[in-house]
Short mmCIF file of C-alpha atoms in Angstrom, two decimals:
data_model
loop_
_atom_site.label_atom_id
_atom_site.label_comp_id
_atom_site.label_asym_id
_atom_site.label_seq_id
_atom_site.Cartn_x
_atom_site.Cartn_y
_atom_site.Cartn_z
CA UNK A 1 166.92 17.63 58.63
CA UNK A 2 169.93 15.47 57.77
CA UNK A 3 173.02 15.40 59.99
CA UNK A 4 175.06 17.17 57.28
CA UNK A 5 172.53 19.99 57.00
CA UNK A 6 172.40 20.30 60.79
CA UNK A 7 176.20 20.61 60.95
CA UNK A 8 176.16 23.35 58.32
CA UNK A 9 173.52 25.25 60.30
CA UNK A 10 175.50 24.93 63.54
CA UNK A 11 178.72 26.07 61.87
CA UNK A 12 176.98 29.09 60.36
CA UNK A 13 175.56 30.02 63.77
CA UNK A 14 179.06 29.74 65.26
CA UNK A 15 180.48 32.08 62.61
CA UNK A 16 177.75 34.64 63.33
CA UNK A 17 178.50 34.46 67.07
CA UNK A 18 182.26 34.82 66.61
CA UNK A 19 181.76 37.83 64.36
CA UNK A 20 179.63 39.53 67.02
CA UNK A 21 182.43 39.15 69.57
CA UNK A 22 185.09 40.64 67.31
CA UNK A 23 184.21 44.16 68.42
CA UNK A 24 185.28 43.29 71.97
CA UNK A 25 188.77 42.07 71.02
CA UNK A 26 191.67 44.36 72.01
CA UNK A 27 193.04 44.68 68.48
CA UNK A 28 193.70 47.53 66.06
CA UNK A 29 190.66 48.93 64.27
CA UNK A 30 192.12 48.09 60.85
CA UNK A 31 192.72 44.46 61.87
CA UNK A 32 189.22 44.21 63.36
CA UNK A 33 187.67 45.53 60.14
CA UNK A 34 189.64 43.05 58.02
CA UNK A 35 188.63 40.13 60.25
CA UNK A 36 185.01 41.26 60.28
CA UNK A 37 184.93 41.44 56.47
CA UNK A 38 186.49 37.98 56.18
CA UNK A 39 184.03 36.47 58.65
CA UNK A 40 181.16 38.15 56.79
CA UNK A 41 182.30 36.57 53.51
CA UNK A 42 182.75 33.21 55.22
CA UNK A 43 179.19 33.46 56.54
CA UNK A 44 177.93 34.08 53.02
CA UNK A 45 179.84 31.06 51.69
CA UNK A 46 178.50 28.78 54.43
CA UNK A 47 174.95 30.07 54.03
CA UNK A 48 175.20 29.19 50.34
CA UNK A 49 176.16 25.60 51.24
CA UNK A 50 173.30 25.43 53.74
CA UNK A 51 170.78 26.72 51.19
CA UNK A 52 171.90 24.11 48.66
CA UNK A 53 171.72 21.28 51.21
CA UNK A 54 168.31 22.34 52.54
CA UNK A 55 166.69 22.81 49.12
CA UNK A 56 168.09 19.55 47.76
CA UNK A 57 166.89 17.77 50.89
CA UNK A 58 163.37 19.19 50.47
CA UNK A 59 162.96 18.98 46.69
CA UNK A 60 165.55 16.47 45.49
CA UNK A 61 168.78 16.47 43.52
CA UNK A 62 167.17 17.71 40.31
CA UNK A 63 166.04 21.05 41.78
CA UNK A 64 167.97 23.92 40.24
CA UNK A 65 166.64 27.31 41.31
CA UNK A 66 164.06 29.42 43.07
CA UNK A 67 161.42 31.73 41.56
CA UNK A 68 160.78 35.25 42.89
CA UNK A 69 157.83 37.50 42.08
CA UNK A 70 159.29 41.01 42.34
CA UNK A 71 158.84 44.60 41.22
CA UNK A 72 161.60 43.87 38.67
CA UNK A 73 159.55 41.02 37.20
CA UNK A 74 159.51 37.25 37.61
CA UNK A 75 163.09 36.17 38.30
CA UNK A 76 164.58 32.70 38.69
CA UNK A 77 168.00 32.34 40.28
CA UNK A 78 170.24 29.57 41.57
CA UNK A 79 169.51 28.55 45.16
CA UNK A 80 173.27 28.74 45.81
CA UNK A 81 173.14 32.53 45.56
CA UNK A 82 172.92 34.40 48.85
CA UNK A 83 173.44 38.06 47.97
CA UNK A 84 170.86 38.60 45.22
CA UNK A 85 168.34 36.08 46.56
CA UNK A 86 168.17 37.78 49.96
CA UNK A 87 167.24 41.08 48.29
CA UNK A 88 164.71 39.50 45.97
CA UNK A 89 163.13 37.32 48.64
CA UNK A 90 163.07 39.82 51.52
CA UNK A 91 162.29 43.09 49.71
CA UNK A 92 160.54 41.88 46.56
CA UNK A 93 162.80 44.04 44.40
CA UNK A 94 166.40 44.61 43.39
CA UNK A 95 167.92 48.11 43.40
CA UNK A 96 164.56 49.82 42.72
CA UNK A 97 166.00 53.34 43.00
CA UNK A 98 168.56 52.56 40.31
CA UNK A 99 165.88 51.04 38.09
CA UNK A 100 163.69 54.15 38.40
CA UNK A 101 166.65 56.46 37.71
CA UNK A 102 167.65 54.56 34.58
CA UNK A 103 164.05 54.34 33.35
CA UNK A 104 163.94 58.14 33.47
CA UNK A 105 166.83 58.27 31.00
CA UNK A 106 165.23 55.90 28.47
CA UNK A 107 162.36 56.18 26.01
CA UNK A 108 160.46 54.02 23.56
CA UNK A 109 163.07 54.54 20.80
CA UNK A 110 166.12 53.72 22.97
CA UNK A 111 168.46 50.83 22.22
CA UNK A 112 169.90 49.52 25.47
CA UNK A 113 172.96 47.29 25.88
CA UNK A 114 173.31 45.54 29.26
CA UNK A 115 176.86 44.23 29.64
CA UNK A 116 176.94 41.81 32.56
CA UNK A 117 173.22 41.08 32.74
CA UNK A 118 173.45 38.49 35.53
CA UNK A 119 169.91 37.00 35.77
CA UNK A 120 168.26 40.11 34.33
CA UNK A 121 167.24 42.02 37.46
CA UNK A 122 167.98 45.27 35.60
CA UNK A 123 167.47 44.07 32.03
CA UNK A 124 163.90 42.83 32.59
CA UNK A 125 162.34 46.05 33.97
CA UNK A 126 164.34 48.31 31.63
CA UNK A 127 163.35 46.26 28.56
CA UNK A 128 159.73 47.28 29.05
CA UNK A 129 160.60 50.94 28.34
CA UNK A 130 162.83 50.64 25.25
CA UNK A 131 162.69 49.62 21.62
CA UNK A 132 165.51 47.07 21.82
CA UNK A 133 167.61 45.58 24.60
CA UNK A 134 170.75 43.52 24.02
CA UNK A 135 172.31 41.57 26.88
CA UNK A 136 175.77 40.06 27.28
CA UNK A 137 176.54 37.57 30.06
CA UNK A 138 179.83 35.66 30.42
CA UNK A 139 178.78 33.13 33.07
CA UNK A 140 177.08 30.19 31.28
CA UNK A 141 175.12 29.12 34.37
CA UNK A 142 173.79 32.62 34.98
CA UNK A 143 173.03 32.95 31.27
CA UNK A 144 170.67 29.94 31.53
CA UNK A 145 168.68 31.73 34.23
CA UNK A 146 168.71 34.93 32.16
CA UNK A 147 167.12 33.08 29.24
CA UNK A 148 164.44 31.69 31.54
CA UNK A 149 163.71 35.12 32.98
CA UNK A 150 163.43 36.72 29.54
CA UNK A 151 160.90 34.05 28.59
CA UNK A 152 158.99 34.31 31.90
CA UNK A 153 158.57 38.06 31.36
CA UNK A 154 157.67 37.71 27.67
CA UNK A 155 160.43 40.05 26.45
CA UNK A 156 159.93 40.08 22.70
CA UNK A 157 162.32 43.01 22.15
CA UNK A 158 165.32 41.41 23.87
CA UNK A 159 168.27 39.29 22.74
CA UNK A 160 171.14 37.95 24.83
CA UNK A 161 174.57 36.49 24.11
CA UNK A 162 176.67 34.19 26.29
CA UNK A 163 179.96 35.99 25.83
CA UNK A 164 182.45 37.98 27.90
CA UNK A 165 183.00 41.51 26.62
CA UNK A 166 186.76 42.02 26.32
CA UNK A 167 189.38 43.96 24.35
CA UNK A 168 190.03 41.15 21.86
CA UNK A 169 188.68 37.78 20.77
CA UNK A 170 190.07 35.32 23.31
CA UNK A 171 189.41 32.43 25.68
CA UNK A 172 189.41 33.69 29.26
CA UNK A 173 189.84 32.08 32.66
CA UNK A 174 186.75 32.93 34.66
CA UNK A 175 185.77 32.67 38.34
CA UNK A 176 182.27 31.20 38.58
CA UNK A 177 181.18 32.23 42.07
CA UNK A 178 178.29 30.50 43.80
CA UNK A 179 177.43 32.41 46.99
CA UNK A 180 177.37 35.69 45.06
CA UNK A 181 176.96 34.71 41.43
CA UNK A 182 176.83 38.38 40.49
CA UNK A 183 180.45 38.62 41.65
CA UNK A 184 181.67 36.14 39.03
CA UNK A 185 184.54 37.65 37.05
CA UNK A 186 187.51 37.12 34.78
CA UNK A 187 190.42 35.63 36.74
CA UNK A 188 192.03 38.52 38.65
CA UNK A 189 195.64 39.45 38.03
CA UNK A 190 196.09 39.90 41.80
CA UNK A 191 194.22 37.48 44.08
CA UNK A 192 192.08 38.62 46.99
CA UNK A 193 189.93 36.74 49.51
CA UNK A 194 186.93 38.80 48.33
CA UNK A 195 187.09 36.99 44.99
CA UNK A 196 187.62 33.37 46.08
CA UNK A 197 186.02 33.07 49.54
CA UNK A 198 183.38 30.64 48.24
CA UNK A 199 185.90 28.53 46.29
CA UNK A 200 184.55 29.41 42.82
CA UNK A 201 184.89 27.03 39.90
CA UNK A 202 187.51 28.22 37.42
CA UNK A 203 186.11 27.78 33.92
CA UNK A 204 186.98 29.00 30.43
CA UNK A 205 184.65 31.44 28.67
CA UNK A 206 184.73 33.02 25.23
CA UNK A 207 185.46 36.72 24.99
CA UNK A 208 185.18 39.23 22.17
CA UNK A 209 184.98 43.00 21.70
CA UNK A 210 181.71 44.90 21.85
CA UNK A 211 182.41 46.48 18.48
CA UNK A 212 183.05 43.09 16.85
CA UNK A 213 179.88 41.54 18.33
CA UNK A 214 177.82 44.52 17.21
CA UNK A 215 178.98 43.98 13.63
CA UNK A 216 178.86 40.16 13.76
CA UNK A 217 175.20 40.10 14.88
CA UNK A 218 174.16 43.20 12.91
CA UNK A 219 172.99 44.94 16.07
CA UNK A 220 171.88 48.58 16.27
CA UNK A 221 174.22 50.98 18.03
CA UNK A 222 173.37 51.51 21.71
CA UNK A 223 171.93 54.77 22.95
CA UNK A 224 172.59 53.63 26.53
CA UNK A 225 175.02 51.07 27.95
CA UNK A 226 174.62 49.56 31.41
CA UNK A 227 177.88 47.87 32.43
CA UNK A 228 178.58 45.79 35.54
CA UNK A 229 181.28 43.21 34.85
CA UNK A 230 183.27 43.01 38.07
CA UNK A 231 186.59 44.51 37.01
CA UNK A 232 186.55 43.84 33.25
CA UNK A 233 185.17 47.33 32.49
CA UNK A 234 188.58 48.53 31.30
CA UNK A 235 188.78 45.79 28.66
CA UNK A 236 185.15 46.24 27.58
CA UNK A 237 185.62 49.97 27.09
CA UNK A 238 188.84 49.41 25.17
CA UNK A 239 187.10 47.06 22.74
CA UNK A 240 183.96 49.19 22.38
CA UNK A 241 185.24 52.58 21.28
CA UNK A 242 183.05 52.74 18.17
CA UNK A 243 179.93 51.86 20.15
CA UNK A 244 180.84 54.50 22.73
CA UNK A 245 180.87 57.13 19.99
CA UNK A 246 177.13 56.49 19.51
CA UNK A 247 176.23 56.03 23.19
CA UNK A 248 174.45 58.92 24.87
CA UNK A 249 174.53 57.53 28.43
CA UNK A 250 176.92 55.07 30.08
CA UNK A 251 176.03 53.55 33.46
CA UNK A 252 179.05 51.81 34.95
CA UNK A 253 180.16 50.29 38.24
CA UNK A 254 183.38 51.79 39.62
CA UNK A 255 185.23 49.65 42.18
CA UNK A 256 188.81 50.68 43.05
CA UNK A 257 190.05 47.20 44.01
CA UNK A 258 188.66 45.81 40.75
CA UNK A 259 190.79 48.29 38.82
CA UNK A 260 193.94 47.49 40.76
CA UNK A 261 193.46 43.72 41.25
CA UNK A 262 191.25 42.35 38.48
CA UNK A 263 192.29 44.53 35.53
CA UNK A 264 195.56 45.72 37.14
CA UNK A 265 195.44 49.11 35.40
CA UNK A 266 195.84 52.67 36.60
CA UNK A 267 192.95 55.05 37.12
CA UNK A 268 194.43 57.32 34.46
CA UNK A 269 194.49 54.57 31.82
CA UNK A 270 190.93 53.62 32.73
CA UNK A 271 189.64 57.20 32.42
CA UNK A 272 191.32 57.70 29.03
CA UNK A 273 188.93 55.16 27.54
CA UNK A 274 185.68 57.00 28.30
CA UNK A 275 186.42 60.69 28.98
CA UNK A 276 186.82 61.50 25.24
CA UNK A 277 183.23 60.32 24.70
CA UNK A 278 181.40 61.92 27.65
CA UNK A 279 181.38 65.48 28.94
CA UNK A 280 179.52 65.09 32.24
CA UNK A 281 179.17 62.62 35.11
CA UNK A 282 176.90 62.11 38.08
CA UNK A 283 177.06 59.48 40.82
CA UNK A 284 173.87 57.48 40.88
CA UNK A 285 173.70 57.66 44.70
CA UNK A 286 173.72 61.45 44.42
CA UNK A 287 171.28 61.29 41.50
CA UNK A 288 168.83 59.28 43.61
CA UNK A 289 169.09 61.91 46.36
CA UNK A 290 168.48 64.61 43.71
CA UNK A 291 171.59 66.47 44.86
CA UNK A 292 172.01 68.16 41.50
CA UNK A 293 175.78 67.59 41.57
CA UNK A 294 177.28 67.27 38.10
CA UNK A 295 180.99 66.76 37.36
CA UNK A 296 182.29 68.13 34.08
CA UNK A 297 185.59 67.91 32.22
CA UNK A 298 188.55 67.56 34.56
CA UNK A 299 186.18 67.36 37.53
CA UNK A 300 185.30 63.81 36.41
CA UNK A 301 188.86 62.54 36.88
CA UNK A 302 189.31 64.55 40.09
CA UNK A 303 186.18 63.03 41.65
CA UNK A 304 187.09 59.50 40.58
CA UNK A 305 190.60 59.96 42.01
CA UNK A 306 189.04 60.93 45.35
CA UNK A 307 186.93 57.78 45.34
CA UNK A 308 189.84 55.61 44.19
CA UNK A 309 192.24 56.89 46.86
CA UNK A 310 189.61 56.39 49.57
CA UNK A 311 188.74 52.89 48.31
CA UNK A 312 185.10 53.87 47.81
CA UNK A 313 182.96 52.17 45.16
CA UNK A 314 180.29 54.04 43.22
CA UNK A 315 177.90 53.66 40.30
CA UNK A 316 178.59 56.24 37.60
CA UNK A 317 176.34 57.88 35.06
CA UNK A 318 178.25 59.44 32.16
CA UNK A 319 176.57 61.67 29.59
CA UNK A 320 177.42 62.98 26.14
CA UNK A 321 175.59 66.15 27.11
CA UNK A 322 173.86 67.21 30.32
#
C-alpha cells in the first residue's frame, strides 16, 4: 500500500471515529443531526478517494470500473462510486422490492421510458419484461457504463440517449458527482453541502424535452415512465405533457429539498404538471408493504404536502386509473 493510500485510509478511520463521538457532545439535537449528516457525506467522499487509489494501485491507471453479478443483471460501475457499489457488492442486488413492484405493473406489450437510467440497475431487469425500453441519461460518464451494461445483458429491445430531459432545448450546467454518481444533477439554483460534498466536476450537457425527443427519434409513446433525475423532475414533466397523456403509470422520486433547491419551484406548481394526467397515487414503500393505501384526487396533493412540510422523501406511483 502506498503512503498516499495509507493516509487516505487513516483519515477515513478518523472521520468514522469522530462521527461516533458526536452523540456524546453537549449540543442541540438539530445541530448534532446536521453535523452527523455532514460527517457521513464526508466519509462517503473520502471512501471514494480511497477506492480510486486502491484500485489504481492494484490494477493500474487504465482501470475504469468494477463488474458486479447481481439479481438485477451484470452491472459495471465506476470504482469511484460508493453508494450504489456498496449495495451491489454487499447484497448482490439494487432495490429488489422496487424492481418486483414495477415488474408487476408491466407486461410483454409495455413500452417503458426510464428517465435518469444511471448505470441501468432498474432498466436492465425491467427490460426483460417489456416490448420496448427507452433510456435517457444526462451524465456522459454514467451513460458509457449504461451502454456496457445493456450489451452485457444482451438487451435487444432497448435504446438509450445521452441527453438531459428538460423543459426546452438547452445547454445545461451539470454536477457530475463521483462518490454517489446517481446523485449527479443539473446545477442547483440554491447550493447545499449534500450536492457538492465530493467536489463534483461541473460540466455542460445537452438538454431537450421528452416530447421533442419522442418525435425526433420516432419513438413509441410510453405506457410507463420511471423518473429519477435528482431535482429536474419539474422540468421533465413540463416538457413531456404529450407523453404523459399516453402514460398509464408514472414512477417518480419525490425529494422536498430537490424541489426547493434544485428546481426552486413550489409544491403547487410541481403538482399542476402531473395531477391532470393521473387520478390515483400510492407510495412505493406502502405498496411494498401491501398496505392498500391509495390517494385519489385532492388527497394526492394533501399527502405530498405532508411529506414536503416534514422534509420526507418518497417514491411515488401515479396511475391513470386504479
